Amino acid sequence: MSPAVPADPGGFVVWFEGLAGAGKTTLSRATAAQLRSRGWKVEVLDGDELRHVFSPDLGYSRHDREEHARRVSYVAHLLARNGVAVMVAMITPYETSRQAARSEVGPRFEEVWLKVPIEVCRQRDPKGIYRRNEAGAVRHVTGIDDPFEEPLNPELTVDTSTMSVEDATRRVLDHLRDRQLVRVG
Ligand SMILES: Nc1ncnc2c1ncn2[C@@H]1O[C@H](COP(=O)(O)OP(=O)(O)O)[C@@H](O)[C@H]1O
Ligand SMILES: [Mg+2]
């Protein structure tokens, strides 16, 4: 007799949030690489990249940011329920979006807040967004002229200004192991 309930495919979502330059893209990719090398099926959903595909109709108003997050969380859930380890990299400035993503995905949802002083992000400025904002060429920069609400329930908070990429990746992997989502050490 086959069991009525299929085996848990084991997928989950790690939702990296924080200001531009906090390290979301870097850590989502580094964590993905580590999991992949341990045999996991992994996808990285990077909010910036997916805007072109999912949300060319959306801008940076509160409504549009929330709608974009909703679309990304929907796909994250589809993948996770099919056994994929999903890394999401999105600023996610509003608590409503985080809560909506959490309830879309279900219990296998780990919110990781990359809590970095904005001065550090501004110095890193990986995409030149702060520089262009200062020059008056870009508005709606989160933390400058758009809000970033402090996350209320992150499972993990990492200050990437005080550690290397390798150490930050290790923190995330250790956390996933502590939560019994992965067995890797
Ligand atoms: N511990 C760390 N974790 C993540 N990124 C770090 C860390 N230390 C330095 N960095 C650097 O900070 C920058 C973060 O950029 P990025 O990952 O593109 O940020 P985001 O996607 O959040 O806008 C990269 O240049 C990265 O090398
Ligand atoms: Mg990024």
XYZ file of C-alpha atoms and ligand atoms in Angstrom:
213
model
C 0.000 0.000 0.000
C 1.366 3.415 -0.872
C 0.963 6.029 1.824
C -1.990 8.403 1.433
C 0.185 11.377 2.304
C 3.170 11.941 0.009
C 6.587 12.305 1.593
C 7.441 15.853 2.530
C 9.531 17.103 -0.385
C 11.526 19.245 2.037
C 11.644 22.555 0.187
C 11.771 25.870 1.990
C 12.127 29.611 1.425
C 14.857 31.863 2.799
C 13.739 35.459 2.387
C 16.699 37.881 2.505
C 15.572 41.459 3.175
C 17.326 44.756 3.798
C 18.537 47.966 2.200
C 20.232 48.211 -1.178
C 23.822 47.135 -0.601
C 23.004 45.083 2.508
C 24.196 41.893 0.801
C 20.978 40.191 -0.312
C 22.202 39.218 -3.768
C 25.637 38.205 -2.503
C 24.362 36.035 0.356
C 21.457 34.484 -1.533
C 23.914 33.336 -4.216
C 26.555 32.178 -1.739
C 24.005 30.223 0.292
C 22.556 28.761 -2.896
C 26.008 27.599 -4.007
C 26.636 25.893 -0.685
C 23.287 24.107 -0.747
C 23.694 23.104 -4.384
C 27.070 21.548 -3.665
C 25.345 19.471 -1.002
C 22.833 18.101 -3.479
C 19.906 20.480 -3.057
C 17.815 21.753 -5.912
C 18.069 25.511 -5.462
C 16.634 28.610 -7.102
C 17.506 32.236 -6.401
C 14.676 34.693 -6.929
C 16.288 38.119 -7.041
C 13.694 40.863 -6.771
C 15.601 43.266 -8.979
C 16.049 40.758 -11.791
C 12.486 39.485 -11.568
C 11.039 42.966 -11.920
C 11.828 42.818 -15.639
C 10.090 39.473 -16.048
C 7.187 39.575 -13.589
C 6.500 43.210 -12.967
C 7.384 45.539 -15.856
C 4.055 47.213 -15.078
C 5.114 48.112 -11.524
C 7.118 50.971 -10.040
C 8.210 51.762 -6.486
C 5.088 52.995 -4.747
C 3.997 51.119 -1.672
C 1.274 49.375 -3.648
C 3.664 48.365 -6.419
C 6.371 47.099 -4.092
C 3.802 45.027 -2.218
C 2.378 43.641 -5.441
C 5.830 42.673 -6.708
C 6.583 40.911 -3.420
C 3.264 39.085 -3.701
C 4.144 37.757 -7.163
C 7.588 36.642 -6.054
C 6.256 34.925 -2.935
C 3.719 33.030 -5.038
C 6.460 31.555 -7.220
C 8.683 30.913 -4.197
C 5.904 28.823 -2.703
C 5.365 26.852 -5.917
C 9.037 25.937 -6.011
C 9.377 25.175 -2.309
C 6.438 22.800 -2.271
C 8.188 20.862 -5.019
C 11.308 20.333 -2.956
C 13.360 23.326 -4.037
C 15.418 25.409 -1.604
C 14.393 28.914 -2.633
C 16.535 31.956 -1.879
C 14.643 35.234 -2.268
C 16.592 38.509 -2.378
C 14.268 41.503 -2.037
C 14.442 44.774 -0.105
C 10.888 44.109 1.193
C 10.498 47.438 3.020
C 6.989 46.809 4.349
C 5.999 44.463 7.157
C 2.716 43.715 5.396
C 4.691 42.165 2.508
C 6.768 40.030 4.850
C 3.690 38.762 6.614
C 1.920 38.115 3.324
C 4.927 36.148 2.030
C 5.061 34.164 5.264
C 1.420 33.175 5.046
C 1.730 32.390 1.322
C 4.683 30.038 1.882
C 3.652 28.464 5.196
C 5.854 27.179 8.020
C 9.000 26.595 5.947
C 9.733 30.286 5.667
C 12.847 31.879 7.121
C 13.046 35.634 7.143
C 16.667 36.826 7.223
C 17.115 40.520 7.893
C 20.452 41.873 6.698
C 20.653 44.713 9.172
C 23.396 47.020 7.972
C 23.942 50.718 8.763
C 22.883 52.799 5.818
C 26.272 54.534 5.785
C 27.859 51.170 5.005
C 25.308 50.470 2.270
C 25.932 53.893 0.838
C 29.665 53.248 0.727
C 29.209 49.863 -0.897
C 26.622 51.172 -3.356
C 26.894 48.047 -5.585
C 24.486 49.399 -8.193
C 25.246 53.104 -7.844
C 21.733 53.783 -6.603
C 22.786 56.056 -3.703
C 25.148 58.003 -5.945
C 22.414 58.503 -8.532
C 19.985 59.510 -5.782
C 22.387 62.172 -4.552
C 22.727 63.433 -8.093
C 18.947 63.743 -8.240
C 18.593 61.114 -10.956
C 16.704 58.481 -8.898
C 13.997 58.770 -6.268
C 12.273 56.233 -4.028
C 15.530 54.916 -2.633
C 14.698 52.832 0.427
C 16.147 54.294 3.614
C 16.663 57.711 1.993
C 13.416 58.960 0.534
C 11.352 55.786 0.883
C 10.673 53.962 4.165
C 12.157 50.735 5.477
C 10.050 49.357 8.299
C 12.078 47.450 10.881
C 11.229 43.749 10.553
C 9.165 42.530 13.504
C 9.677 38.770 13.251
C 12.859 37.859 11.387
C 14.059 34.340 12.196
C 17.624 35.558 11.761
C 19.295 38.981 11.789
C 22.785 39.375 10.332
C 24.877 42.542 10.315
C 27.005 42.020 7.234
C 29.089 45.104 8.013
C 30.884 43.203 10.769
C 31.722 39.938 9.030
C 32.977 38.423 5.800
C 30.717 36.972 3.124
C 31.960 33.511 4.124
C 31.086 34.044 7.790
C 27.679 35.490 6.959
C 26.943 32.504 4.700
C 27.978 30.190 7.511
C 25.562 31.970 9.869
C 22.709 31.365 7.443
C 23.591 27.710 6.919
C 23.968 27.139 10.668
C 20.564 28.696 11.163
C 18.963 26.445 8.544
C 20.540 23.454 10.242
C 19.292 24.605 13.672
C 15.802 24.874 12.192
C 16.230 21.329 10.849
C 15.592 22.426 7.295
C 18.976 21.137 6.169
C 21.277 18.560 7.645
C 24.522 20.107 6.465
C 27.034 21.169 9.086
N 29.345 39.863 4.999
C 28.930 40.287 3.809
N 27.783 39.763 3.289
C 27.324 40.210 2.098
N 27.915 41.143 1.331
C 29.077 41.685 1.805
C 29.611 41.288 3.055
N 30.758 41.995 3.269
C 30.905 42.773 2.194
N 29.914 42.596 1.300
C 29.809 43.306 0.013
O 28.641 44.154 0.037
C 28.063 44.224 -1.260
C 26.596 43.818 -1.176
O 26.001 43.976 -2.442
P 24.697 43.181 -2.899
O 24.809 41.754 -2.485
O 24.513 43.470 -4.363
O 23.579 43.909 -2.022
P 21.991 43.925 -2.237
O 21.634 42.801 -3.168
O 21.452 43.767 -0.853
O 21.665 45.270 -2.805
C 28.878 43.315 -2.171
O 29.813 44.090 -2.857
C 29.559 42.373 -1.165
O 30.785 41.877 -1.652
Mg 20.643 42.846 -5.012
